[in-house]
Coordinates of C-alpha atoms and ligand atoms in Angstrom, one line a residue:
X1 CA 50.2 -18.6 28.9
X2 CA 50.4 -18.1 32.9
X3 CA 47.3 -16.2 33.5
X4 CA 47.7 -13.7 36.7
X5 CA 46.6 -10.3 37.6
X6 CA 50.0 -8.7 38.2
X7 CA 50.1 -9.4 34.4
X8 CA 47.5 -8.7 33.0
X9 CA 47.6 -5.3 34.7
X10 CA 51.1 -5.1 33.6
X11 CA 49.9 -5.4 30.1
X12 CA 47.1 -2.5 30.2
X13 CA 49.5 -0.2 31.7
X14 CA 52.1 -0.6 28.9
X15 CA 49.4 -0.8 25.8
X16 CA 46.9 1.8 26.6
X17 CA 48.7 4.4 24.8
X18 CA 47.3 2.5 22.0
X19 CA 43.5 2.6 22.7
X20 CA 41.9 4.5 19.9
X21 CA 39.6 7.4 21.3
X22 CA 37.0 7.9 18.4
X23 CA 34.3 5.7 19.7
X24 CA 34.9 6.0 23.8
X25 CA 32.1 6.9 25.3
X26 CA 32.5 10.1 27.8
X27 CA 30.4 8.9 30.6
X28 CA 30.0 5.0 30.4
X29 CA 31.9 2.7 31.6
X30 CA 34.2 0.4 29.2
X31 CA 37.2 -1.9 29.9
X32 CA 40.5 0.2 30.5
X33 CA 42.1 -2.2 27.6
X34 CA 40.7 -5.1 25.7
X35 CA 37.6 -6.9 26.3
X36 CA 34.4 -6.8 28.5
X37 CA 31.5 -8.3 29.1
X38 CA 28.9 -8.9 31.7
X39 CA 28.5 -6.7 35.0
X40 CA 29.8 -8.7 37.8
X41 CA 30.0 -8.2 42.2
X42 CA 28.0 -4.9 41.6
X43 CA 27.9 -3.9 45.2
X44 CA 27.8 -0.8 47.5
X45 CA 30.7 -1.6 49.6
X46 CA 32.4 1.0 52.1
X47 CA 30.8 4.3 50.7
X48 CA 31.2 3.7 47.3
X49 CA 30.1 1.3 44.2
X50 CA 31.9 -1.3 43.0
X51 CA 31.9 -2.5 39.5
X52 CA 33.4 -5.7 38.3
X53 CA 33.0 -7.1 34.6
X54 CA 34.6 -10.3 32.5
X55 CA 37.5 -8.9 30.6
X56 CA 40.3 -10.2 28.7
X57 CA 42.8 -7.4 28.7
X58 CA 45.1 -8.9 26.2
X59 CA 42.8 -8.9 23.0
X60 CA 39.8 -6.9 22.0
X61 CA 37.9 -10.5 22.0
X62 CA 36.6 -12.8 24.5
X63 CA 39.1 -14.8 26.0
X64 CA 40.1 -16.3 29.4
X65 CA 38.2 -14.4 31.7
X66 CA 39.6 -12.2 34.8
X67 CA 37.6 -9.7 36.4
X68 CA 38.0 -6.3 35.4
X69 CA 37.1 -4.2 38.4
X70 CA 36.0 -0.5 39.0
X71 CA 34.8 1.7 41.6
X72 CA 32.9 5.4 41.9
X73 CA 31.3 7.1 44.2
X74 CA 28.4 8.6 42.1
X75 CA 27.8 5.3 39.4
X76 CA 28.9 7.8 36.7
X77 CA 33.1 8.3 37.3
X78 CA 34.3 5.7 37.4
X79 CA 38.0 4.9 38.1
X80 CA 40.1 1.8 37.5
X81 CA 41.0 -0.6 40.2
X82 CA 43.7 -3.5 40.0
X83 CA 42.4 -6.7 37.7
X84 CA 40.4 -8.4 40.6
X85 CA 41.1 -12.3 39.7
X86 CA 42.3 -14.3 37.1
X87 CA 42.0 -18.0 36.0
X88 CA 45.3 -19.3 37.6
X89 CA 44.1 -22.2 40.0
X90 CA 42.5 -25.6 39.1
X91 CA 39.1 -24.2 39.8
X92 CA 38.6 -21.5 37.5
X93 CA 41.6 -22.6 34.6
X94 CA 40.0 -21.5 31.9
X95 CA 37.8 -18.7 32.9
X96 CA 36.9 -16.6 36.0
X97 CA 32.8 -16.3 34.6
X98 CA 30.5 -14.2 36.0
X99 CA 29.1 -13.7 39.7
X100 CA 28.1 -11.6 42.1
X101 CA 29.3 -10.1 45.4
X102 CA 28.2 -9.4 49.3
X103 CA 29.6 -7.9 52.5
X104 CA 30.1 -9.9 55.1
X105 CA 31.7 -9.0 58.3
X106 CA 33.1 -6.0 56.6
X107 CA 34.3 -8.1 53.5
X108 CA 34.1 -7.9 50.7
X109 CA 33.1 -11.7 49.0
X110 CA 33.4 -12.5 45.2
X111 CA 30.9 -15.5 44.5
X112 CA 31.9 -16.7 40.7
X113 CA 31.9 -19.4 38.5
X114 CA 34.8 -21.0 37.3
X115 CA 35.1 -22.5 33.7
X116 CA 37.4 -25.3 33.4
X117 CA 37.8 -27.2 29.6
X118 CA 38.4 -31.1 29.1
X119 CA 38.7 -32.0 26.5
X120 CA 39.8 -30.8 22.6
X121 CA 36.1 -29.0 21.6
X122 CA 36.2 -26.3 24.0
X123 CA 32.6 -25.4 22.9
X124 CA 31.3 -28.8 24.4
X125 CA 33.9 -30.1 26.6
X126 CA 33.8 -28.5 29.4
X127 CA 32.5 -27.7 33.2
X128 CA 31.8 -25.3 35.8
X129 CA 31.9 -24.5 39.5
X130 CA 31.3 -22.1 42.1
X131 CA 34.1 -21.0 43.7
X132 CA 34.5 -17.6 46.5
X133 CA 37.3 -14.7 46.4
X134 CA 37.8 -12.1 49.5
X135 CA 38.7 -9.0 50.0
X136 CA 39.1 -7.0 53.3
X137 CA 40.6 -3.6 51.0
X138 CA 38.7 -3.6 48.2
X139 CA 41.6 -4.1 45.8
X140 CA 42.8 -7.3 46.6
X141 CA 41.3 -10.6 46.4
X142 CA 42.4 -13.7 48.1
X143 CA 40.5 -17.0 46.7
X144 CA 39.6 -19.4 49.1
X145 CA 41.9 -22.7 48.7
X146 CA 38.6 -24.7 50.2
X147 CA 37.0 -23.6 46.4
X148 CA 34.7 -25.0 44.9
X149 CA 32.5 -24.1 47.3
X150 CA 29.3 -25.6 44.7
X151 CA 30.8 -28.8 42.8
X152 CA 29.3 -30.8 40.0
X153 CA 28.1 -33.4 42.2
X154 CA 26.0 -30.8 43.8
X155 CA 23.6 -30.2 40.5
X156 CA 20.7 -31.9 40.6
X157 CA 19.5 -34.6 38.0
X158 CA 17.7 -34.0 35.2
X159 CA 20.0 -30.6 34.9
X160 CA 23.0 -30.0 32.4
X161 CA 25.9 -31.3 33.9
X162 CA 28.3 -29.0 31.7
X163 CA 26.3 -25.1 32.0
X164 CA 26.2 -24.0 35.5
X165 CA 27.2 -20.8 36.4
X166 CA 26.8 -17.1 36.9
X167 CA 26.0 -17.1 40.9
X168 CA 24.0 -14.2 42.6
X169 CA 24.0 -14.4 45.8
X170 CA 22.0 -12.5 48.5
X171 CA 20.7 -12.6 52.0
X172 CA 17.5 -13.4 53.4
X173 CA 16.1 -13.8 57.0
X174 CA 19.6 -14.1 57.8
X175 CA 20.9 -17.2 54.9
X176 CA 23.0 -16.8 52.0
X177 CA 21.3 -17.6 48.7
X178 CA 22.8 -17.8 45.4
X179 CA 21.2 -18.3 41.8
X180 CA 22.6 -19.7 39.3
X181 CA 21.7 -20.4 35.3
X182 CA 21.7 -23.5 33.6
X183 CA 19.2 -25.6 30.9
X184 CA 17.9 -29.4 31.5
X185 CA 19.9 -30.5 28.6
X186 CA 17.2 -30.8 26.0
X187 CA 16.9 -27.3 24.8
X188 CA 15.3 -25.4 28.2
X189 CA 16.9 -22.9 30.0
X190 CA 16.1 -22.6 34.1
X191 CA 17.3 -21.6 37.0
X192 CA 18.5 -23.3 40.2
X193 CA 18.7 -21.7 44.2
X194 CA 21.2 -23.1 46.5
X195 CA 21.6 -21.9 50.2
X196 CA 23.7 -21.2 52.6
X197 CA 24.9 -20.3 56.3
X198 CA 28.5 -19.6 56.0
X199 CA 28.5 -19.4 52.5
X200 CA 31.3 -22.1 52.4
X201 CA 28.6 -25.3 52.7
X202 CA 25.6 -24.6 50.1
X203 CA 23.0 -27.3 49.9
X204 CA 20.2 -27.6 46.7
X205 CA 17.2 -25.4 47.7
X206 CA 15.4 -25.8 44.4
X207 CA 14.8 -25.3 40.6
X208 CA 12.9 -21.8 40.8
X209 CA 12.1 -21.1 37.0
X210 CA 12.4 -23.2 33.6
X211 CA 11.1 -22.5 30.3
X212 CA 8.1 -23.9 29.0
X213 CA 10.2 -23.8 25.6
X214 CA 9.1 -20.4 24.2
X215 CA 11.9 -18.8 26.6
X216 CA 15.1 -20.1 25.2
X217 CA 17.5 -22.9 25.6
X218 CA 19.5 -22.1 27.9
X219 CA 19.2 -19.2 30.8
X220 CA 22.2 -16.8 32.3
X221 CA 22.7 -14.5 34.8
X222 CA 19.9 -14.4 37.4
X223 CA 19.7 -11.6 39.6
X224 CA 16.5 -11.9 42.3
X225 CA 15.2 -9.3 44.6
X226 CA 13.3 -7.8 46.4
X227 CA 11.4 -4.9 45.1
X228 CA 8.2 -3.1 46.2
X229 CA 7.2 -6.0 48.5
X230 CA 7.3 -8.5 45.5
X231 CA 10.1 -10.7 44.0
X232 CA 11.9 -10.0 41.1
X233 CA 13.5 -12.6 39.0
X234 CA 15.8 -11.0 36.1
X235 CA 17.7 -13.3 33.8
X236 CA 19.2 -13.1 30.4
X237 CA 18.0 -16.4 28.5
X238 CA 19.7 -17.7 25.0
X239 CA 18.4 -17.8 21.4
X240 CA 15.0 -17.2 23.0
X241 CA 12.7 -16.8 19.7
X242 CA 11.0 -13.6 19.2
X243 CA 7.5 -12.6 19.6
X244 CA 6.2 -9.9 17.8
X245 CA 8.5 -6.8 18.1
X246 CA 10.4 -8.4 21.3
X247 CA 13.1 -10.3 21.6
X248 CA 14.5 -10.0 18.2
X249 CA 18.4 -10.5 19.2
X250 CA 20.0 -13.7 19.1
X251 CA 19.7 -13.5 23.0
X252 CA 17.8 -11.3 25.5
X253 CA 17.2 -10.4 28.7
X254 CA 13.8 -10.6 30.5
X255 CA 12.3 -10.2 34.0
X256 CA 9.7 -12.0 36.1
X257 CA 7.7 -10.4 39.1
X258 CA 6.2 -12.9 41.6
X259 CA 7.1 -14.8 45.3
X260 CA 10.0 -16.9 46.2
X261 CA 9.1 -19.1 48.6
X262 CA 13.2 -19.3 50.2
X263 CA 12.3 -22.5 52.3
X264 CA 10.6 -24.7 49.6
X265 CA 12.7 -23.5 46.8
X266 CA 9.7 -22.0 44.5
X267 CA 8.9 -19.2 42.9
X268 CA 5.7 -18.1 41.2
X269 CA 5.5 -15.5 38.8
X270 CA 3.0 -13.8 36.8
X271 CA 4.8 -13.2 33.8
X272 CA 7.7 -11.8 31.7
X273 CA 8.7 -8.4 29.9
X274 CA 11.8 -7.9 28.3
X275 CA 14.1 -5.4 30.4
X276 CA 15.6 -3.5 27.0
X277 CA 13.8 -3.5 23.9
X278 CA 16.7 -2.0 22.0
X279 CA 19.9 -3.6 19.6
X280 CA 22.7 -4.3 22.7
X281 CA 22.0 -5.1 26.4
X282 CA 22.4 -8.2 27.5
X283 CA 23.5 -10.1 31.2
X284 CA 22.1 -7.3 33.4
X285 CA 23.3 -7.3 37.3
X286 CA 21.8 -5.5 39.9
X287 CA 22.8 -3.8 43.4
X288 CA 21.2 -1.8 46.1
X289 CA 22.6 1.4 47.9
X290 CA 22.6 2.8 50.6
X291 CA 19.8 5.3 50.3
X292 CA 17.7 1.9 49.6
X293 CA 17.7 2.1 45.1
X294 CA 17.9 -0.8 43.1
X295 CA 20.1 -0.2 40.5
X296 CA 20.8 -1.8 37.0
X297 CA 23.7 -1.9 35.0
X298 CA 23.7 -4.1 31.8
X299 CA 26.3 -5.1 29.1
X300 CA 25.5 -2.9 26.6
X301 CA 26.6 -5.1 23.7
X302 CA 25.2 -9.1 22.3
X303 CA 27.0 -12.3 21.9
X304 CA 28.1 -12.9 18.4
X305 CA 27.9 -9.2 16.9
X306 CA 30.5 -7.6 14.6
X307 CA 32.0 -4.4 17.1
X308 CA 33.6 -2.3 15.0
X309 CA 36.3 -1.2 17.7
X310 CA 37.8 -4.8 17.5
X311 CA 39.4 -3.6 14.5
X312 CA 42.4 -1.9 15.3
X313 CA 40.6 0.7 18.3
X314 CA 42.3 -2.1 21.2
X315 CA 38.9 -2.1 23.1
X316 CA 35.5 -3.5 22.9
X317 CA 32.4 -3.3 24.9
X318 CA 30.6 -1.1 27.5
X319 CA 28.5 -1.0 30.3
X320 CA 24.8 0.6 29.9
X321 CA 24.3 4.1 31.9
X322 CA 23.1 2.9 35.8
X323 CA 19.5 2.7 35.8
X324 CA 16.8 3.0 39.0
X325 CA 14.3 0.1 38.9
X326 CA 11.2 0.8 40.6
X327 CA 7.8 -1.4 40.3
X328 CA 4.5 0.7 39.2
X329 CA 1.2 -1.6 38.7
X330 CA 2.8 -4.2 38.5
X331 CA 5.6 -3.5 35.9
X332 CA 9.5 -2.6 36.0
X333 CA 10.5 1.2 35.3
X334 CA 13.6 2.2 34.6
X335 CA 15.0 5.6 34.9
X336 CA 18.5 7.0 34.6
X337 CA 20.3 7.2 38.0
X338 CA 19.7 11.1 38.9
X339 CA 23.1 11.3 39.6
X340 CA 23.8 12.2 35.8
X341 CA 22.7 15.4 36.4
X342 CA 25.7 16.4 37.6
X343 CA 27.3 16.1 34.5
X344 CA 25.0 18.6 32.5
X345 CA 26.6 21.3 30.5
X346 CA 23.9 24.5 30.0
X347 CA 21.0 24.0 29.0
X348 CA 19.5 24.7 25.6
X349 CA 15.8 24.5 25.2
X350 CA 12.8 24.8 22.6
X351 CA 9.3 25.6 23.6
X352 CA 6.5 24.9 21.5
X353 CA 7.6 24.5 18.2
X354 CA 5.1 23.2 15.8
X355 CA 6.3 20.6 13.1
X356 CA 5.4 19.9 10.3
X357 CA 8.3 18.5 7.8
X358 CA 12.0 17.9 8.8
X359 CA 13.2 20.8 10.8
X360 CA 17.2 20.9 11.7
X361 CA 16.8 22.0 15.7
X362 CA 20.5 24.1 15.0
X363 CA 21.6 22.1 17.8
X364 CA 24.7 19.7 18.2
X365 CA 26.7 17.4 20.1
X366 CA 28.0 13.4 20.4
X367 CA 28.0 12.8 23.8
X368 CA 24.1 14.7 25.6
X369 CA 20.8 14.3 26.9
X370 CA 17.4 15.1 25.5
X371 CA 14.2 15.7 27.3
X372 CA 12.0 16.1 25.6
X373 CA 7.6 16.0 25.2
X374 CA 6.2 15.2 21.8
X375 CA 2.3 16.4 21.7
X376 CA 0.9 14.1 18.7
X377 CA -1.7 16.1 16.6
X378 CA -2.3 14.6 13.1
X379 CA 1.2 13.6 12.5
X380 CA 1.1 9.9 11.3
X381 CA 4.8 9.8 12.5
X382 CA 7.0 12.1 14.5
X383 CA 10.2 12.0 16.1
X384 CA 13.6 12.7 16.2
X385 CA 16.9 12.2 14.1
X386 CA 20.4 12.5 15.7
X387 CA 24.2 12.1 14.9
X388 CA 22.7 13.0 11.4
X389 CA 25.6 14.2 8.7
X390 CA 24.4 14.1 4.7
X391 CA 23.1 10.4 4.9
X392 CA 23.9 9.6 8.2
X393 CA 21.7 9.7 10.6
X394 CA 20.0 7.8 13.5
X395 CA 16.1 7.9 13.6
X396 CA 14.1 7.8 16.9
X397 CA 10.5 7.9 16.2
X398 CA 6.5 6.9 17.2
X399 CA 3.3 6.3 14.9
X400 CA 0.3 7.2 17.4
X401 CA -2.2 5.6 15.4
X402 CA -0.1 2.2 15.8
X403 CA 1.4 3.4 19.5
X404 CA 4.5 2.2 18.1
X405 CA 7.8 3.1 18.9
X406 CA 10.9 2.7 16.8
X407 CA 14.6 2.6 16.8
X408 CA 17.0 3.1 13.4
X409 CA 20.2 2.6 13.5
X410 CA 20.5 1.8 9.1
X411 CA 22.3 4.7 8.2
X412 CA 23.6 5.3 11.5
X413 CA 27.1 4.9 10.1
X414 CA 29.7 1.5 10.7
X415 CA 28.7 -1.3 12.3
X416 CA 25.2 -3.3 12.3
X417 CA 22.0 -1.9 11.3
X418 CA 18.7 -2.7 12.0
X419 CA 15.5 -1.7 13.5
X420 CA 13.9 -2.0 16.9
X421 CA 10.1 -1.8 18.2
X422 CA 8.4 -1.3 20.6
X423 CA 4.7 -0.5 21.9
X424 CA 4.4 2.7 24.1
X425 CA 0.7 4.7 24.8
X426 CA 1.0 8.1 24.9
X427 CA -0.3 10.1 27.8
X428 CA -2.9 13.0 28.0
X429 CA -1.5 12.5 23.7
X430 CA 2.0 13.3 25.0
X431 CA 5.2 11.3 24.1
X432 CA 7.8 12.1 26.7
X433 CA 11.2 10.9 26.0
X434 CA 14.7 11.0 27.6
X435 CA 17.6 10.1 25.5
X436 CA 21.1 9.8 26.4
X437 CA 23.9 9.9 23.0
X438 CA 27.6 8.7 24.0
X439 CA 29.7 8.8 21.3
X440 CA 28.9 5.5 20.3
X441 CA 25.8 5.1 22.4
X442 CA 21.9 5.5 22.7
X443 CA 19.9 4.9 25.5
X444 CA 16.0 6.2 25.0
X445 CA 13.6 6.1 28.1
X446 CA 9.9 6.3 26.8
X447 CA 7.2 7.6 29.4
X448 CA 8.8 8.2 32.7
X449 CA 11.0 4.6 32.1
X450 CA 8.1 2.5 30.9
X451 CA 10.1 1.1 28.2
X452 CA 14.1 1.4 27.7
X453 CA 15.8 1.1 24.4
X454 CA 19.7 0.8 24.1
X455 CA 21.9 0.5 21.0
X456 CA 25.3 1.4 19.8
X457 CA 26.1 3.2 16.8
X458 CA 29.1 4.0 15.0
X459 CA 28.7 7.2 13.2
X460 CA 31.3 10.0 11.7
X461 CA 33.4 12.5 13.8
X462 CA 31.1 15.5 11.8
X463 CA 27.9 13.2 12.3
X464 CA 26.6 15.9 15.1
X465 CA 23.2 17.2 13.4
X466 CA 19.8 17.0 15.7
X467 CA 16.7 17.3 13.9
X468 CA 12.8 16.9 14.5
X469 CA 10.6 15.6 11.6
X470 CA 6.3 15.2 11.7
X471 CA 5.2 13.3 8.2
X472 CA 1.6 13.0 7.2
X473 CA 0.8 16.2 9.1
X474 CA 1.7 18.2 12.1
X475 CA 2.5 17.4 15.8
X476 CA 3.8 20.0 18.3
X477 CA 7.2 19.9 20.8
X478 CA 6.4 21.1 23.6
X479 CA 9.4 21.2 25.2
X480 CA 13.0 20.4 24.4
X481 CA 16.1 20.6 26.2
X482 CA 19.4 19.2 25.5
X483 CA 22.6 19.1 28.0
X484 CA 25.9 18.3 26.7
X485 CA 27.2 15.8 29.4
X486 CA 31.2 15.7 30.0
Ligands
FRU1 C1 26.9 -14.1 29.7 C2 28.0 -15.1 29.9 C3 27.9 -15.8 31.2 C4 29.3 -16.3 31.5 C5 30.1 -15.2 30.9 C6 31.4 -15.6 30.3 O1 27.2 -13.1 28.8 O2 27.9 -16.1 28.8 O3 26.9 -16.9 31.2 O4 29.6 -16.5 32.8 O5 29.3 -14.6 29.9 O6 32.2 -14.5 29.9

C-alpha cells in the first residue's frame, strides 16, 4: 500500500461514522480514527498548541506510522488538523516514529525518526534515521529532500546500530540540540545528544545517560529541559524491572534532575523517580508556553496491553490530561493545567462528613473532577470508590499507618485489572487528592501533584456510583467537591 496523507485523511473522513462512542473520553485527546501512540512536535507555535502523535488511521493497531496532528488554544479542545506526514519516501518507508518540533524563523520544523525495514523479521531487521519536515501554515509539511539529516554512520560505536530514534530537539545559547534514545546492544538503554547550527548538519556531542542495568534495556523518548535553574532529563526506558511498588509495567517512564554540560556532552544527575505511578502512561513529551509553563502530555496507554476498544469501537489510545511540571526540593510536581477549570459544570460539595463504613456520597457522573481533603483519624484505610454499579467499582484508597497509596482497577469492569502503589505522607494528617474520571479514564494527583497516578478503565454505561468508605475505624472528609467536566 502507497502510504500518503491525502489518504489517509481520505480514509478517516469516510469511516468515522463508525467510531463507537461508549468509551471516548469527553475532554482527552484520542486519534480522530484508528490508532495512536506517543505525543509528538508538542509546541506553542503562533498562539496556539500544537499536538502531534503516531497514528495509523487505517486499523485500531499499530501500524506504519504517520503523524496524527492536533491543535487548541487552551490544551483542553482540541480540534483535528490534516494527517501531518506519512512514510512515503526512502527515509521514513516504514514508519514516520516519533520526534519533536521547534520554531525557527517563523516555521514550524518537524525533527522525526524514520523507520525503514530490511530484511524479512521486521522485529530485528531494521534501521533508523533522523530526518526534518516544515511547515510555514501549520497544516502542511514539506520534508526536506536533503533528509536524513542524522544517518547511521553518524551513531557512535559501542551503540546499537538498529534502535536510534525519537529526536527532541531544543535550543541552547543559540545551537540546536537534539536527544535521541537508543541501548549499547547488550541489554542497556542510554541516551545520545547531537548538535547543531542549522539544524541540517548535526555532529555527536555525546552519550548523556546509560543504565547501570537496573534501568532497562533499551531507553525511548528523551525530552530535556530546563526547569527551575536545573536540568531535567525525562525518558521512557523498556522492560525496566521493578522496585518495590514502582515500575511494575512492562515499560515505564522515569525522570532525572541534574546539569548538562551542552559543550562536553555530559550530564550529571542525582537520581530517578518515576513520572506516573499508575497502570498506562508511557513516552511523555513536553513543551513550554508562552506564559513560561512546562507542560506534559503522556500516552496514556502501554505497549503490549489488550485495549478493549480494538474490538470493534475503530479507535484506540489517548493522550493523558496536560499537566504543569514545576520542581519543589528537588522533586517534579505535577498538576493539572488550570485551564480545565473552564470546563467545570456546578459545583456539588460535602463538608465535614465523618466516615466510618461505606457511605454512597448520592453523587454521579463518568466524565468529573474530585477535590477532595481526607483527614485520617483511626481509620486503618480510607478512600474513595467510583464508576461503582453492583460489583463494579474502582477503588482509590491510603493506609496512613503504611503512607501507602493505592490504585484498583479489579472490578473496574473490561479490560485489565490490577493494582498500583504508591508511597504518599500525609500533611498536618491530611490526604488531599484531585481526581479526574473520563469515561474510560483516571488520573489521581496526591498532595498538591507530589505523586500522579493514571489508568484506564472500562466500566458499564450505569457504572456512575461515587462512594467514600473508612475500615478499621473512622477518618473525616473535610471537604469534597465534584464538577462534571463537558
Ligand atoms: C515509543 C515508541 C518510540 C517509537 C514509536 C513508534 O512508544 O516505541 O520509540 O518512535 O513508539 O510508534
Amino acid at each position: 500500500m502507497n502510504y500518503t496523507t491525502t489518504a489517509a485523511d481520505r480514509f478517516i473522513s469516510e469511516n468515522k461514522h463508525l467510531l463507537r462512542p461508549d468509551y471516548r473520553l469527553n475532554y482527552h485527546l484520542m486519534s480522530e480514527f484508528g490508532w495512536m501512540n506517543d505525543p509528538n512536535g508538542f509546541i506553542f507555535y503562533d498562539g496556539q498548541f500544537h499536538l502531534f502523535y503516531q497514528h495509523y488511521p487505517y486499523k485500531p493497531y499499530w501500524g506504519p506510522m504517520h503523524w496524527g496532528h492536533a491543535v487548541s488554544a487552551d490544551l483542553i479542545k482540541w480540534r483535528y488538523m490534516p494527517v501531518a506526514i506519512a512514510p512515503d519516501q526512502p527515509f521514513d518507508r516504514d514508519g514516520c516514529f516519533s520526534g519533536s518540533a521547534v520554531e525557527r524563523g517563523g516555521e514550524l520544523v518537524l525533527m522525526y525518526t524514520g523507520h525503514i525495514v530490511t530484511g524479512p523479521d521486521k522485529d530485528k531487521d531494521y534501521y533508523q534515521v533522523q530526518n526534518i519536515a516544515v511547515s510555514r501554515d501549520g497544516a502542511t509539511f514539506v520534508k526536506w529532500n536533503t533528509n536524513p539529516v542524522i544517518d547511521r554512520a553518524q551513531i557512535p560505536d559501542g551503540v546499537s546500530r538498529k534502535d536510534f530514534r525519537d529526536p527532541k530537539v531544543f535550543e541552547r545559547d543559540g545551537r540546536y540540540y537534539a536527544v535521541l534514545g537508543s541501548n549499547d546492544g547488550r541489554g542497556n538503554g542510554l541516551i545520545l545528544m547531537y548538535r547543531s547550527d542549522d539544524l541540517a548538519q548535526w555532529t555527536f556531542a555525546g552519550e548523556i545517560a546509560r543504565s547501570d542495568g537496573t534501568l532497562g534495556d533499551n531507553w525511548e523518548c528523551p525530552d530535556l529541559f530546563r526547569l527551575g535553574g536545573r536540568d531535567v532529563l525525562i525518558m521512557s526506558p523498556q522492560r525496566m524491572p521493578a522496585q518495590g511498588d514502582h515500575y511494575r509495567n512492562l515499560h515505564s517512564t522515569t525522570y532525572m534532575i541534574g546539569e548538562l554540560d551542552t559543550d562536553n556532552g555530559v550530564f550529571l544527575y542525582d537520581g530517578y523517580e518515576p513520572v506516573d505511578c499508575g497502570f498506562d502512561f508511557y513516552a511523555p513529551q513536553t513543551a513550554v508556553d508562552d506564559k513560561g509553563r512546562r507542560i506534559v502530555i503522556g500516552w496514556m496507554e502501554t505497549w503490549e496491553t489488550e485495549i478493549p476498544t480494538q474490538n470493534g469501537h475503530h479507535w484506540a489510545g489517548a493522550m493523558t490530561l496536560p499537566r504543569e511540571v514545576t520542581l519543589v526540593d528537588g522533586k517534579l510536581r505535577f498538576c493539572p493545567a488550570a485551564e480545565l477549570a473552564a470546563y467545570r459544570g456546578p459545583l456539588e460539595e460535602i463538608h465535614e462528613l465523618r466516615l466510618e463504613g461505606e457511605t454512597d456520597l448520592g453523587l454521579r457522573g463518568d466524565s468529573y473532577e474530585l477535590d477532595v481533603v481526607f483527614r485520617a483519624e483511626t481509620a486503618v484505610e480510607f478512600g474513595l470508590k467510583l464508576r461503582v454499579d453492583g460489583a463494579e467499582e474502582t477503588v482509590l484508597a491510603y493506609r496512613p499507618n503504611e503512607r501507602l497509596f493505592r490504585f484498583n482497577r479489579d472490578r473496574s469492569g473490561i479490560g485489565l485489572g490490577g493494582e498500583r502503589r504508591t508511597a504518599i505522607e500525609l500533611e498536618d494528617g491530611r490526604l488531599a487528592l484531585r481526581v479526574f474520571v473520563d469515561k474510560s479514564s483516571v488520573e489521581v494527583f496526591l498532595q498538591d501533584g507530589r505523586k500522579v497516578m493514571t489508568g484506564r478503565i472500562y466500566p458499564g454505561e450505569n457504572s456512575s456510583g461515587i462512594r467514600a468508605f473508612a475500615s478499621g475505624g473512622s477518618c473525616r472528609i473535610e471537604v469534597f467537591r465534584k464538577w462534571d467536566i463537558n
